[in-house]
mmCIF file of C-alpha atoms in Angstrom:
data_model
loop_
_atom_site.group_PDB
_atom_site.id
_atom_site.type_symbol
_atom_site.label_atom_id
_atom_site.label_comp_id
_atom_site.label_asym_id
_atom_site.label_seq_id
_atom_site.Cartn_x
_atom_site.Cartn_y
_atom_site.Cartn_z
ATOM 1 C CA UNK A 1 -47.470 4.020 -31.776
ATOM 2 C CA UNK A 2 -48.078 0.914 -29.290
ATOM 3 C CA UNK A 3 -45.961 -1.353 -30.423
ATOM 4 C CA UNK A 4 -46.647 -3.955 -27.877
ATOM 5 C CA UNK A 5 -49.942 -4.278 -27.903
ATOM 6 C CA UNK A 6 -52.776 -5.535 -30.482
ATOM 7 C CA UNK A 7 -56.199 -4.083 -30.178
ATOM 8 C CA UNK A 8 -59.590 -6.614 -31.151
ATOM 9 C CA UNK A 9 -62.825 -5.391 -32.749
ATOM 10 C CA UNK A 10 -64.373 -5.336 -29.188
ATOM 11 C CA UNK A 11 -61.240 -2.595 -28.230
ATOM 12 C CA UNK A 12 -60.068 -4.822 -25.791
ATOM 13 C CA UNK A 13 -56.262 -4.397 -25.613
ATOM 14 C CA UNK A 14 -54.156 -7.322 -25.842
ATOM 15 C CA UNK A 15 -50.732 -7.259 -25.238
ATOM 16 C CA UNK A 16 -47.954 -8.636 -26.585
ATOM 17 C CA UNK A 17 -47.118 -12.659 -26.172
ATOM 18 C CA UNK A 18 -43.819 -12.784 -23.917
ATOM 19 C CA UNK A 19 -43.354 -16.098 -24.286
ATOM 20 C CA UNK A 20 -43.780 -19.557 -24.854
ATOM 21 C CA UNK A 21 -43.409 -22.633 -23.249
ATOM 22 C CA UNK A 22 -41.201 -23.859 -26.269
ATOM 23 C CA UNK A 23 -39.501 -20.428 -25.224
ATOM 24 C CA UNK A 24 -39.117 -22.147 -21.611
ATOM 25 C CA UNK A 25 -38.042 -25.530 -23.185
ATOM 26 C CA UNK A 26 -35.293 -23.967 -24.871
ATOM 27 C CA UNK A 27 -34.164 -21.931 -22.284
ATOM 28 C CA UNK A 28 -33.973 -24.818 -20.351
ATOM 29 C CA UNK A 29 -31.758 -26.766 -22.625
ATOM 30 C CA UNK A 30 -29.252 -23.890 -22.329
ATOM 31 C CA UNK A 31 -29.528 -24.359 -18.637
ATOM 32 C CA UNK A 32 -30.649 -21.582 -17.640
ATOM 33 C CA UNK A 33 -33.691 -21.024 -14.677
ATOM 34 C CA UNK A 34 -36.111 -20.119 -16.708
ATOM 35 C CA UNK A 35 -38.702 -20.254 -13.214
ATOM 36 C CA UNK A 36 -42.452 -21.002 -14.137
ATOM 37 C CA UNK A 37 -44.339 -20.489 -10.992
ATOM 38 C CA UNK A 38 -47.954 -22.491 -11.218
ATOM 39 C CA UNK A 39 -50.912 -20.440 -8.585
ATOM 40 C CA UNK A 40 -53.566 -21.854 -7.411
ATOM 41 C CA UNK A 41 -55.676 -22.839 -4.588
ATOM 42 C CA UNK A 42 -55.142 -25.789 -2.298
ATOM 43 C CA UNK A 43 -55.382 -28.235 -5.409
ATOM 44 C CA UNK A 44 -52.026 -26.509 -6.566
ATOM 45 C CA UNK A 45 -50.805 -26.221 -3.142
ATOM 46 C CA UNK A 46 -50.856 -29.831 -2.486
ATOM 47 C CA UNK A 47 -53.046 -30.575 -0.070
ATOM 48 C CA UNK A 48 -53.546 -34.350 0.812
ATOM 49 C CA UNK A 49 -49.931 -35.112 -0.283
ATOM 50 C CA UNK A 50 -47.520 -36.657 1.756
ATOM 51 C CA UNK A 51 -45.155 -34.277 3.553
ATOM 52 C CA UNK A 52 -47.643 -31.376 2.829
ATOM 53 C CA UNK A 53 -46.680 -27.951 4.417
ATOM 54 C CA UNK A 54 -48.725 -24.972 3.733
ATOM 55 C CA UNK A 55 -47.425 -22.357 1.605
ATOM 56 C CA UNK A 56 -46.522 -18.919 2.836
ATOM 57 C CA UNK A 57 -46.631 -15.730 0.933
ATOM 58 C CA UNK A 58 -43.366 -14.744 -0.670
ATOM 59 C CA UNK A 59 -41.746 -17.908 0.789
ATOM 60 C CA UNK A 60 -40.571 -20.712 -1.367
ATOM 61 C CA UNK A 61 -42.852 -24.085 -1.028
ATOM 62 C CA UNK A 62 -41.501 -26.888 0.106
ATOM 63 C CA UNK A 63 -44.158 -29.925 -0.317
ATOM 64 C CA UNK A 64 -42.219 -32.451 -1.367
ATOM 65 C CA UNK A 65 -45.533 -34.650 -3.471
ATOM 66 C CA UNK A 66 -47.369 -31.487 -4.735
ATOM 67 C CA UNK A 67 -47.279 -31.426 -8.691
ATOM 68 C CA UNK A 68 -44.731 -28.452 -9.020
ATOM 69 C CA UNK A 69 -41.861 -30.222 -7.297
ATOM 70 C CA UNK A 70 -42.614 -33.526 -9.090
ATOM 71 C CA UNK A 71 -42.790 -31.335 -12.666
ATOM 72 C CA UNK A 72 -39.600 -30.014 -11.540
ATOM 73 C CA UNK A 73 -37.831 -33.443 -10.981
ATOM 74 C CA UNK A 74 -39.144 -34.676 -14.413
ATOM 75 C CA UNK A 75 -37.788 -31.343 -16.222
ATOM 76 C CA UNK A 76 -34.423 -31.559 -14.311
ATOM 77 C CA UNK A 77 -34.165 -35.076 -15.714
ATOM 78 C CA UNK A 78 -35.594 -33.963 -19.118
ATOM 79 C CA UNK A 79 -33.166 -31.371 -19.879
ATOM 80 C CA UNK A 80 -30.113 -32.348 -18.351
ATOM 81 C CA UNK A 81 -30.746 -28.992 -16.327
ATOM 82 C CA UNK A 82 -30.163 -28.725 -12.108
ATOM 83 C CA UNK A 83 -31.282 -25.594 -11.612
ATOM 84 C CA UNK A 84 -34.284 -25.072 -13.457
ATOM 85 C CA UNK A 85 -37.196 -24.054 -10.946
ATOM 86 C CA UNK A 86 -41.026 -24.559 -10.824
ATOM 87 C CA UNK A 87 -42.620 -22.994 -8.213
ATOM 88 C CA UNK A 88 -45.138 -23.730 -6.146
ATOM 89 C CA UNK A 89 -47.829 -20.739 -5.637
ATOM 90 C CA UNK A 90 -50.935 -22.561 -3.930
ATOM 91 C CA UNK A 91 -52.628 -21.298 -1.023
ATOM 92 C CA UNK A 92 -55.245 -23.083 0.727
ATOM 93 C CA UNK A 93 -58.218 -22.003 0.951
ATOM 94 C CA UNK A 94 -58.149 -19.243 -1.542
ATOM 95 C CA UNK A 95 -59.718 -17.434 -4.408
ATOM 96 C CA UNK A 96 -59.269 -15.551 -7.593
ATOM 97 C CA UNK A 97 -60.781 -12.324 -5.578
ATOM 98 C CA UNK A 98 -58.153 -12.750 -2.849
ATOM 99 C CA UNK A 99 -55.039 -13.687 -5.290
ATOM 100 C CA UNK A 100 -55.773 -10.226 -7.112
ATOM 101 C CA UNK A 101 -54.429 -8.736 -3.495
ATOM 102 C CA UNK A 102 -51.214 -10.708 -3.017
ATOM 103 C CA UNK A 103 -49.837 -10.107 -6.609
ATOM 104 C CA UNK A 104 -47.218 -7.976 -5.884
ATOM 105 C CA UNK A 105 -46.400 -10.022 -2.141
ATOM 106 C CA UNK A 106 -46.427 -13.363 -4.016
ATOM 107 C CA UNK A 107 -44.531 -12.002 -7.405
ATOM 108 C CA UNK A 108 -42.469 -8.491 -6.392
ATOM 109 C CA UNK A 109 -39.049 -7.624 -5.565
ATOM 110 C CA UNK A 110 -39.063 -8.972 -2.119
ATOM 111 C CA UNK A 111 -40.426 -12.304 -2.952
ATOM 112 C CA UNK A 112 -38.751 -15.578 -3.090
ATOM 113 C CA UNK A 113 -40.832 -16.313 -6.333
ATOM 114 C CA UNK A 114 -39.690 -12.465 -8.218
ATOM 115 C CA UNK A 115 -37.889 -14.003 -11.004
ATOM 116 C CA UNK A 116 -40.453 -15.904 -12.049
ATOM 117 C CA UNK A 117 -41.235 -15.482 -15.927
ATOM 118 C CA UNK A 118 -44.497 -17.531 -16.797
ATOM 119 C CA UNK A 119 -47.314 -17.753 -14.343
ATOM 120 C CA UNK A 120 -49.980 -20.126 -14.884
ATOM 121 C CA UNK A 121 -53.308 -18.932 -13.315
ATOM 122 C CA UNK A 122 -55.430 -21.530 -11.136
ATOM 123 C CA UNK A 123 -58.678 -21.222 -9.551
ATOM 124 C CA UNK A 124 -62.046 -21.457 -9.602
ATOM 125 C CA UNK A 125 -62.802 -23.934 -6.953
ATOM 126 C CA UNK A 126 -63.443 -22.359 -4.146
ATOM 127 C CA UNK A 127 -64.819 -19.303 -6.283
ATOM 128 C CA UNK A 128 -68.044 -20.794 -6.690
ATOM 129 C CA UNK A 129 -68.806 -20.324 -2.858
ATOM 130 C CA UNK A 130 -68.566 -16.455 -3.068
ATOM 131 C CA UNK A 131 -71.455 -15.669 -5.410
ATOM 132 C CA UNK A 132 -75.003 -16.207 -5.538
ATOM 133 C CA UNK A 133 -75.416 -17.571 -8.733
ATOM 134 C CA UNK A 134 -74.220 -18.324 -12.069
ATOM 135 C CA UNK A 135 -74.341 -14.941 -13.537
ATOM 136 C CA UNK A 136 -72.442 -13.483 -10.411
ATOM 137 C CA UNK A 137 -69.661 -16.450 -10.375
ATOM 138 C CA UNK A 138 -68.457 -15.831 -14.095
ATOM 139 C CA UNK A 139 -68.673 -12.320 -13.683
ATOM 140 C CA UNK A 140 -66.744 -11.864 -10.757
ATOM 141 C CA UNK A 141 -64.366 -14.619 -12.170
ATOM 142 C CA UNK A 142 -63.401 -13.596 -15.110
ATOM 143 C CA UNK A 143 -62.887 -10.352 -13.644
ATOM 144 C CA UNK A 144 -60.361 -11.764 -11.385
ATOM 145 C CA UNK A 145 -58.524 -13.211 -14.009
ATOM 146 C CA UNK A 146 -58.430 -10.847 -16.516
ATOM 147 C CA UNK A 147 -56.582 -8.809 -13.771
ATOM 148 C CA UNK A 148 -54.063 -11.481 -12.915
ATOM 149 C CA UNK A 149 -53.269 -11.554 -16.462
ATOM 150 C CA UNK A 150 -52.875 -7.811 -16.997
ATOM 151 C CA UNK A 151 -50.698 -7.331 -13.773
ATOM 152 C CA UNK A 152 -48.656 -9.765 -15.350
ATOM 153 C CA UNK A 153 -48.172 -7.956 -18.463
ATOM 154 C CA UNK A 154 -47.412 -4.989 -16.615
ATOM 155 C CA UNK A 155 -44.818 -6.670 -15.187
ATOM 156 C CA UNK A 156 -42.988 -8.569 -18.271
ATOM 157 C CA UNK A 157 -43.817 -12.075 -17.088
ATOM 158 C CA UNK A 158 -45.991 -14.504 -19.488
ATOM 159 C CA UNK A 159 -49.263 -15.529 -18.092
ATOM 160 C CA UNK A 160 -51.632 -18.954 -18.849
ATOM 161 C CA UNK A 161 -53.965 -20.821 -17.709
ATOM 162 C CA UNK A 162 -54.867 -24.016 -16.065
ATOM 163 C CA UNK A 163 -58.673 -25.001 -15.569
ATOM 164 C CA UNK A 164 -59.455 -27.023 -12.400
ATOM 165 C CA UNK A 165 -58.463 -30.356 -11.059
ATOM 166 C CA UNK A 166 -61.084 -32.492 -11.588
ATOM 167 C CA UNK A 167 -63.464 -33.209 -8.188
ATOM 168 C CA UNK A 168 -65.751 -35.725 -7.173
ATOM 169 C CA UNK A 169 -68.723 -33.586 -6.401
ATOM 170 C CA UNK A 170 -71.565 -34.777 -8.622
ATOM 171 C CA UNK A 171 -74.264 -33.063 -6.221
ATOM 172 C CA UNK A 172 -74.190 -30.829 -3.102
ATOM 173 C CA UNK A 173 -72.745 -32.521 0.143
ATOM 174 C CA UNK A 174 -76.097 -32.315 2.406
ATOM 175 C CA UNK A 175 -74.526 -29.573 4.978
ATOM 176 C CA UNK A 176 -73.541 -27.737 2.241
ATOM 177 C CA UNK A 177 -76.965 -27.401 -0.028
ATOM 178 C CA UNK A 178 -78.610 -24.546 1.667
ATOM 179 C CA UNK A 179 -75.646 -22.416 1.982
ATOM 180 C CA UNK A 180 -73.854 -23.110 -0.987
ATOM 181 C CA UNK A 181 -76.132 -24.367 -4.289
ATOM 182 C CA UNK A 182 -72.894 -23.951 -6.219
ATOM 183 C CA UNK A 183 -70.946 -26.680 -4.623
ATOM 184 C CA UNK A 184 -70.862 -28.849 -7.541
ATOM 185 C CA UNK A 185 -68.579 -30.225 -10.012
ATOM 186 C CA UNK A 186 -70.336 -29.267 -12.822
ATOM 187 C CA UNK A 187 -70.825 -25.224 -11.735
ATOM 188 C CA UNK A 188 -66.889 -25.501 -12.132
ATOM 189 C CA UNK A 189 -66.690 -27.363 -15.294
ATOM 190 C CA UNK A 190 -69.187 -24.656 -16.960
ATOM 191 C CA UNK A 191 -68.595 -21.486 -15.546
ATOM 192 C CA UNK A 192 -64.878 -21.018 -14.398
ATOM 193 C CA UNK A 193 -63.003 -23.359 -16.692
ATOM 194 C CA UNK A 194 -65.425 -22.084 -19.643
ATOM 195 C CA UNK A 195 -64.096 -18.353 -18.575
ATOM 196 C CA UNK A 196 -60.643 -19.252 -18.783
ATOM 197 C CA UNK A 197 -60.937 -21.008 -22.192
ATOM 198 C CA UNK A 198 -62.837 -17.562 -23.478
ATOM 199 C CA UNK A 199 -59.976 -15.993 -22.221
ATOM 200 C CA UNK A 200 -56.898 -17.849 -23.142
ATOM 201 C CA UNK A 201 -58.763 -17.335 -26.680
ATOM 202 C CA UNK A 202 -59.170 -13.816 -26.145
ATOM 203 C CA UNK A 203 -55.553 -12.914 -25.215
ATOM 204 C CA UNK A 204 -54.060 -15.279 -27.252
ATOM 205 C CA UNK A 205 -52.769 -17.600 -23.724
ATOM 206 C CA UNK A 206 -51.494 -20.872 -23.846
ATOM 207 C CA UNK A 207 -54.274 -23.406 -21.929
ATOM 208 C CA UNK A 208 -53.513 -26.411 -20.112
ATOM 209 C CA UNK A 209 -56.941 -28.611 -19.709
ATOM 210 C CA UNK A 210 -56.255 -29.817 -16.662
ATOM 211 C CA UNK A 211 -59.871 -30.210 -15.491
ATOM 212 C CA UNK A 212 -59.934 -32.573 -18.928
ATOM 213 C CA UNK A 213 -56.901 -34.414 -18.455
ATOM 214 C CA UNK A 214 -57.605 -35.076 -14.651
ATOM 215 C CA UNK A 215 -61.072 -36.101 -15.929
ATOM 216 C CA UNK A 216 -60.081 -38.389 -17.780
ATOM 217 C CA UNK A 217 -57.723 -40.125 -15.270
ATOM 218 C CA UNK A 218 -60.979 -40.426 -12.753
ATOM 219 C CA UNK A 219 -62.471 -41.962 -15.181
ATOM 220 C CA UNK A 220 -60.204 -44.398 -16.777
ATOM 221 C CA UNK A 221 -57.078 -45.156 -14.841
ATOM 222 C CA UNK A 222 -57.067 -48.346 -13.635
ATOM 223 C CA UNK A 223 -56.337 -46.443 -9.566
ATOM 224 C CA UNK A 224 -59.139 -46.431 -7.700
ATOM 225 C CA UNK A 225 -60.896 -43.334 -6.967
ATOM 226 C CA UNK A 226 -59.880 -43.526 -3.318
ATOM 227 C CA UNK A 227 -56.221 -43.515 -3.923
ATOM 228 C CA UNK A 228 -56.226 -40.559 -6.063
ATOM 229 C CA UNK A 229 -58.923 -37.911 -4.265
ATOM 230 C CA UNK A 230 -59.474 -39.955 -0.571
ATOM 231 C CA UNK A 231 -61.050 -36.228 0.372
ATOM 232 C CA UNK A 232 -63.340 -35.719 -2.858
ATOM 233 C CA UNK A 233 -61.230 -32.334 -3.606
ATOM 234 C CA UNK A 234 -57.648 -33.267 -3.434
ATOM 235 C CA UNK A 235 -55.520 -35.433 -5.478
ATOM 236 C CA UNK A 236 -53.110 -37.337 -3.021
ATOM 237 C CA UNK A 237 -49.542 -37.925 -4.430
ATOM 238 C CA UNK A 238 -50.888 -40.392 -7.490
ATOM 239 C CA UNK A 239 -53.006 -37.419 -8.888
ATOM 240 C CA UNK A 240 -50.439 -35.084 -8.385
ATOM 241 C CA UNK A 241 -47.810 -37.539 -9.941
ATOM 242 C CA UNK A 242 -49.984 -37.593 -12.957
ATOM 243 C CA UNK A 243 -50.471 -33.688 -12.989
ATOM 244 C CA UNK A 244 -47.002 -33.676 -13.479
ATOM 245 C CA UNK A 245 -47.026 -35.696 -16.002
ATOM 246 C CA UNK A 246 -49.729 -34.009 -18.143
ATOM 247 C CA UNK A 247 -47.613 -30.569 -17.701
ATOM 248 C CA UNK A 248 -44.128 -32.277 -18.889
ATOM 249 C CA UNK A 249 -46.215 -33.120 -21.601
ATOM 250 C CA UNK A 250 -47.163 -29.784 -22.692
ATOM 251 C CA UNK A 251 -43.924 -28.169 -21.734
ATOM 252 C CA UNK A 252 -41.809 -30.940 -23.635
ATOM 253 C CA UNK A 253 -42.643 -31.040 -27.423
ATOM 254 C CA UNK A 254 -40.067 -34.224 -27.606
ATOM 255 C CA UNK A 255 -43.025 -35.954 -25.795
ATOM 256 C CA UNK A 256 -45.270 -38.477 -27.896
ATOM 257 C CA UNK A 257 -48.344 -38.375 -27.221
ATOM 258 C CA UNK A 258 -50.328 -41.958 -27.539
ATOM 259 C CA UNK A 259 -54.171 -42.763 -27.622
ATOM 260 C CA UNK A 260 -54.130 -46.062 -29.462
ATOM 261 C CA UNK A 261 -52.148 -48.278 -32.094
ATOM 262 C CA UNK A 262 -48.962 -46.607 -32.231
ATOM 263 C CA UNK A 263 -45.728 -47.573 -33.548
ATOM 264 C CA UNK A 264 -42.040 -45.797 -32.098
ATOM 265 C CA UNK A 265 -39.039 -46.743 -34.412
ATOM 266 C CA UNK A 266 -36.184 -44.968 -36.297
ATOM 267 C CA UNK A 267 -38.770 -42.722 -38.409
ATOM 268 C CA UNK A 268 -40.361 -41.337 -35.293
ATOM 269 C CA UNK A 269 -39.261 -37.663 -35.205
ATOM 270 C CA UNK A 270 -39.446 -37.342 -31.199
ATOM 271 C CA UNK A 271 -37.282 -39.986 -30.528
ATOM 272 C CA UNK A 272 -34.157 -39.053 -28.830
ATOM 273 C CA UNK A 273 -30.517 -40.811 -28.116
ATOM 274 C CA UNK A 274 -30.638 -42.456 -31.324
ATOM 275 C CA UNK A 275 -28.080 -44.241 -33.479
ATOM 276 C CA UNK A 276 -26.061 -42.347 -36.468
ATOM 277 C CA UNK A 277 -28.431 -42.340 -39.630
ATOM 278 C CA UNK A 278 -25.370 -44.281 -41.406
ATOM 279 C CA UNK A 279 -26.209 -47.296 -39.063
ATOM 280 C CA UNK A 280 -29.917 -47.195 -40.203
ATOM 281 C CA UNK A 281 -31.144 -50.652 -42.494
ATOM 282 C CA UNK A 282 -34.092 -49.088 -44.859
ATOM 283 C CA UNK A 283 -34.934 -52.470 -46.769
ATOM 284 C CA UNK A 284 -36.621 -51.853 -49.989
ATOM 285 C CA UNK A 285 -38.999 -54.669 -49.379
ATOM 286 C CA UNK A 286 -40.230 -54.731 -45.997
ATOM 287 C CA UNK A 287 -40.950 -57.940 -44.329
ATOM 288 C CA UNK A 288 -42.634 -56.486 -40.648
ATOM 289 C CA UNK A 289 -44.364 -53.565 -39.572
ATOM 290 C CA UNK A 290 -40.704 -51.726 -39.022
ATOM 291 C CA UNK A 291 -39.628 -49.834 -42.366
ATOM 292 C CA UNK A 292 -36.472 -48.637 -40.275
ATOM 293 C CA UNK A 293 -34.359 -50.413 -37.816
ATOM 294 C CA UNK A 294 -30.833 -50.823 -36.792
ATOM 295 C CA UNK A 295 -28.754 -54.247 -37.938
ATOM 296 C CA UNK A 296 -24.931 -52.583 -37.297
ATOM 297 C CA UNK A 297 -22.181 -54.348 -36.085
ATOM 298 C CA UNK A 298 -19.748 -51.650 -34.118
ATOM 299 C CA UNK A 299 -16.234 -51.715 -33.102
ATOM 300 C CA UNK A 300 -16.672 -52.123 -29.022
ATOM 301 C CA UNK A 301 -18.332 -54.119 -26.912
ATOM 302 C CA UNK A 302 -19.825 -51.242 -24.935
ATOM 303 C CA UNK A 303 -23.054 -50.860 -23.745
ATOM 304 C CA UNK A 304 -24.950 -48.180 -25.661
ATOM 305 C CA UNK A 305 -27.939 -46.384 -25.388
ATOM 306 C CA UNK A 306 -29.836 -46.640 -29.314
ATOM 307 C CA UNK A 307 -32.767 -45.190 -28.640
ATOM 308 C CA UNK A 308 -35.094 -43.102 -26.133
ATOM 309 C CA UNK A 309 -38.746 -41.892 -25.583
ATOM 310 C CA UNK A 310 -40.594 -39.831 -23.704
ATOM 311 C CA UNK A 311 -44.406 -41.218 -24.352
ATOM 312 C CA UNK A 312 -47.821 -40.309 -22.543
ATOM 313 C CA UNK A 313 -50.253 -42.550 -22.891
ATOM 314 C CA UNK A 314 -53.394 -40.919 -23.330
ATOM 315 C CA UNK A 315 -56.112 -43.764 -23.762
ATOM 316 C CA UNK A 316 -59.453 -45.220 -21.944
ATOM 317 C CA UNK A 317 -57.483 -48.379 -21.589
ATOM 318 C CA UNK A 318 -54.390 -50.173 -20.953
ATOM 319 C CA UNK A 319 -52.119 -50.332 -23.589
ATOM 320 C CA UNK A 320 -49.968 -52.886 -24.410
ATOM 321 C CA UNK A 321 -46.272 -52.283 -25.117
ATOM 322 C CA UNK A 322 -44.228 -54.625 -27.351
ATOM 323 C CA UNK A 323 -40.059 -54.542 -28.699
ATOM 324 C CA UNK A 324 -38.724 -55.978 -31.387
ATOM 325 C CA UNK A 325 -35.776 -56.417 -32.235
ATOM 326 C CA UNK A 326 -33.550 -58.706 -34.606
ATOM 327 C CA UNK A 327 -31.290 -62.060 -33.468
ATOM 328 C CA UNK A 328 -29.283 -59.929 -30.514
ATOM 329 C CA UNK A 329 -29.545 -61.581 -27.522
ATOM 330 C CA UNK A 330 -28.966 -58.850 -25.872
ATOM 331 C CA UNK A 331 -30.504 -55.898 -26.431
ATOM 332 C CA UNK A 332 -32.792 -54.601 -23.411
ATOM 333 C CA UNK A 333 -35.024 -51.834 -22.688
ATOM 334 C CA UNK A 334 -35.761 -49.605 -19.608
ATOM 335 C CA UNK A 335 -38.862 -48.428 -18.737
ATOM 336 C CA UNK A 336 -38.961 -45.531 -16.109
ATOM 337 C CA UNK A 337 -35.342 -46.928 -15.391
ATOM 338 C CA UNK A 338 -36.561 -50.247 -14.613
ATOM 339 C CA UNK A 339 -34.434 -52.965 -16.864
ATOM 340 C CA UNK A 340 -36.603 -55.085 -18.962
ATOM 341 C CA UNK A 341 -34.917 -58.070 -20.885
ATOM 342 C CA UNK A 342 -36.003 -59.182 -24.300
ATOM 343 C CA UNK A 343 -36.981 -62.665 -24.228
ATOM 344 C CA UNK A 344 -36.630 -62.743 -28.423
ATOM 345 C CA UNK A 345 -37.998 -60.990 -31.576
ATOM 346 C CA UNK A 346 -41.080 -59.733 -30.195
ATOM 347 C CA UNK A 347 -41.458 -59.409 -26.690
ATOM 348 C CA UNK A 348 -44.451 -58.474 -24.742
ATOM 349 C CA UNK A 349 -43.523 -55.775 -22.292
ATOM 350 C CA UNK A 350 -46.198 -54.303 -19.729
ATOM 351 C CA UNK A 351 -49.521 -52.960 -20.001
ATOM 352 C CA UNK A 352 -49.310 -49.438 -20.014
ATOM 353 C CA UNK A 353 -51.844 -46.812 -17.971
ATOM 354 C CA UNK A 354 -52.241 -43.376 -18.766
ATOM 355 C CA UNK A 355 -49.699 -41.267 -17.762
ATOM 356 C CA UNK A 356 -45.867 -40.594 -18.604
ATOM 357 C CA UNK A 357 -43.394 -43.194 -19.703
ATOM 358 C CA UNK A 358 -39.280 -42.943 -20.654
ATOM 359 C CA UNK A 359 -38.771 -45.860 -22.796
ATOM 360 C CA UNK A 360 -34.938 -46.331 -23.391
ATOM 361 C CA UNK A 361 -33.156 -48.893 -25.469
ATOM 362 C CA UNK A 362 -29.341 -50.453 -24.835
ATOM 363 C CA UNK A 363 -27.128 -52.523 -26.641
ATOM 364 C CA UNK A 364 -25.737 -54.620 -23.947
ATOM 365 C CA UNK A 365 -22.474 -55.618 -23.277
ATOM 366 C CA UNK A 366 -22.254 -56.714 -27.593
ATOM 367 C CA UNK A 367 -20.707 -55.194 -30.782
ATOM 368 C CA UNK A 368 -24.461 -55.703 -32.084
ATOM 369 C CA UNK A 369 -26.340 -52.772 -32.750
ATOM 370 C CA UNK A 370 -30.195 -54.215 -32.646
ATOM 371 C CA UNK A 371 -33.619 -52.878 -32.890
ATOM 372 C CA UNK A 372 -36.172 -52.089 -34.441
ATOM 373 C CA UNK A 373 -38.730 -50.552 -32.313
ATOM 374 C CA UNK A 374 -41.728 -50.653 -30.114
ATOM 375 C CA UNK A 375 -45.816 -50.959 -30.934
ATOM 376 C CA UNK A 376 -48.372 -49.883 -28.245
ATOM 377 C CA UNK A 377 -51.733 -51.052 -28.956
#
């Protein structure tokens, strides 16, 4: 009997689930390698990012602003962990038809990337180009794909997927309309990314939304459109920042994710670095917002971390960030490692975009243990 397998009414064979990304989380914490190589097209690659070099088949990338490396750095930081590895599989210029052919270069033995044990599958961008219409595009496609994912089960590594970076291509570019009617944003939005989201279903894949996220940055981050796709196709090292950002957030399930009014304080159950429970004030009677906070007085004067989060914000608009705190005159908070003082109770922050934020929370130089938390709204 298969054991490692599962068969659906349609008799398509699905194999077994590897692993996870919580699986690659927790690896991670253990500090092990864990690789998770990400391939793509030139969108993964990193074209339009500073210090761009082309990748090379079996050769390890070295694009210093593409989102791989900057996921890496974030991880590494994350996790406490210097040799974890994300690898960078983009190749300009390429398609799903053409990745089906360098499998074994890109992935095998002899490849810089061999060890690699979770592959998330790309493209769709320049698919579009090869077909002549609709019907042809998700046919080929998903053909494509479902072959990526099925060499990778043959060779015990984890595949998922990724739909697209987000474009600006609203219409055909003039040159462009005779020769290729499929040049669009939208043929990308509802053909290939629809295709992988019938297929992560089918197999049972874990699915980043990129194409949403990335979407939803165009749309609403207060960057201009300029500074994150100059080129219409590629996200320059802002985009790419924030790509990052969006796949910490699905590897990291400490991360809190924030669309609107939210409040962080010693009953959040993501919050990390924290103070012992025995410290905690839980008044019966609340008089703020905060049912939980710290009021301690400890036995040094050193400074202390109380508190840490790892929050993407997630909203159409700006959100403001607040701390409050007791009578301490000197608690202070970083944000991103940047020191922010507390002018008194409540203190007004920054306004927050979307993207990825480590809020941290010190003592000072005191014997006062004071906080009580932070509001985003």
């Amino acid at each position: 009997m298969d054991t490692n397998s599962r068969v659906q009414s349609n008799d398509v064979r699905i194999p077994q689930k590897i692993c996870t990304f919580n699986d690659a989380w927790t690896q991670w914490l253990q500090g092990s390698k864990f690789p998770i190589a990400f391939f793509g097209d030139s969108t993964v690659d990193g074209a339009n990012t500073t210090g761009w070099v082309a990748n090379t088949i079996g050769i390890d990338g070295t694009s210093p602003n593409a989102f791989s490396k900057k996921l890496e750095e974030l991880l590494r930081q994350a996790t406490n962990n210097e040799i974890l590895r994300i690898y960078n599989s983009g190749f300009t210029g390429t398609n799903a038809s053409w990745a089906i052919t360098v499998l074994e270069e890109q992935f095998g033995e002899s490849s810089a990337y061999h060890d690699a044990q979770m592959i998330g599958i790309g493209f769709g961008i320049n698919d579009r180009l090869l077909y002549p219409n609709e019907k042809a595009y998700r046919d080929g496609f998903k053909g494509c794909i479902e072959r990526m994912i099925n060499w990778c089960y043959s060779k015990n590594i984890q595949p998922f997927l990724l739909t697209t970076q987000a474009i600006l291509e609203p219409g055909v570019k003039t040159e462009y309309a005779e020769d290729y009617p499929m040049r669009t944003s939208e043929h990308i939005a509802s053909i290939a990314n629809e295709v992988k989201r019938e297929l992560a279903e089918t197999y049972g894949l874990q699915l980043v939304d990129m194409n949403a996220y990335t979407e939803t940055f165009l749309l609403y981050s207060s960057i201009s459109a300029q500074k994150i796709i100059s080129d219409h196709l590629h996200f320059g090292d802002i985009g790419h920042r924030y790509e990052a950002e969006v796949l910490f957030t699905c590897l990291s399930p400490r991360t809190i994710i924030v669309d609107g009014y939210t409040k962080i304080d010693y009953s959040s159950q993501k919050i990390k670095d924290s103070v012992p429970d025995d410290w905690l004030t839980i008044p019966e009677m609340p008089t703020d917002s905060f049912k939980v906070f710290v009021d301690y007085t400890k036995t040094d004067s050193m400074d202390r971390i109380i508190m840490s989060a790892w929050v993407f914000v997630n909203a159409k608009r700006k959100l403001t960030l607040k701390a409050y705190k007791g009578s301490s005159p000197d608690t202070y908070v970083k944000i991103n490692g940047n020191i922010q003082r507390l002018a008194g109770e409540e203190s007004i922050i920054d306004q927050l975009d979307l993207g990825l934020y480590k809020l941290e929370v010190f003592t000072g130089a005191s014997t006062k243990v004071d906080f009580k938390g932070f509001i985003l709204e």
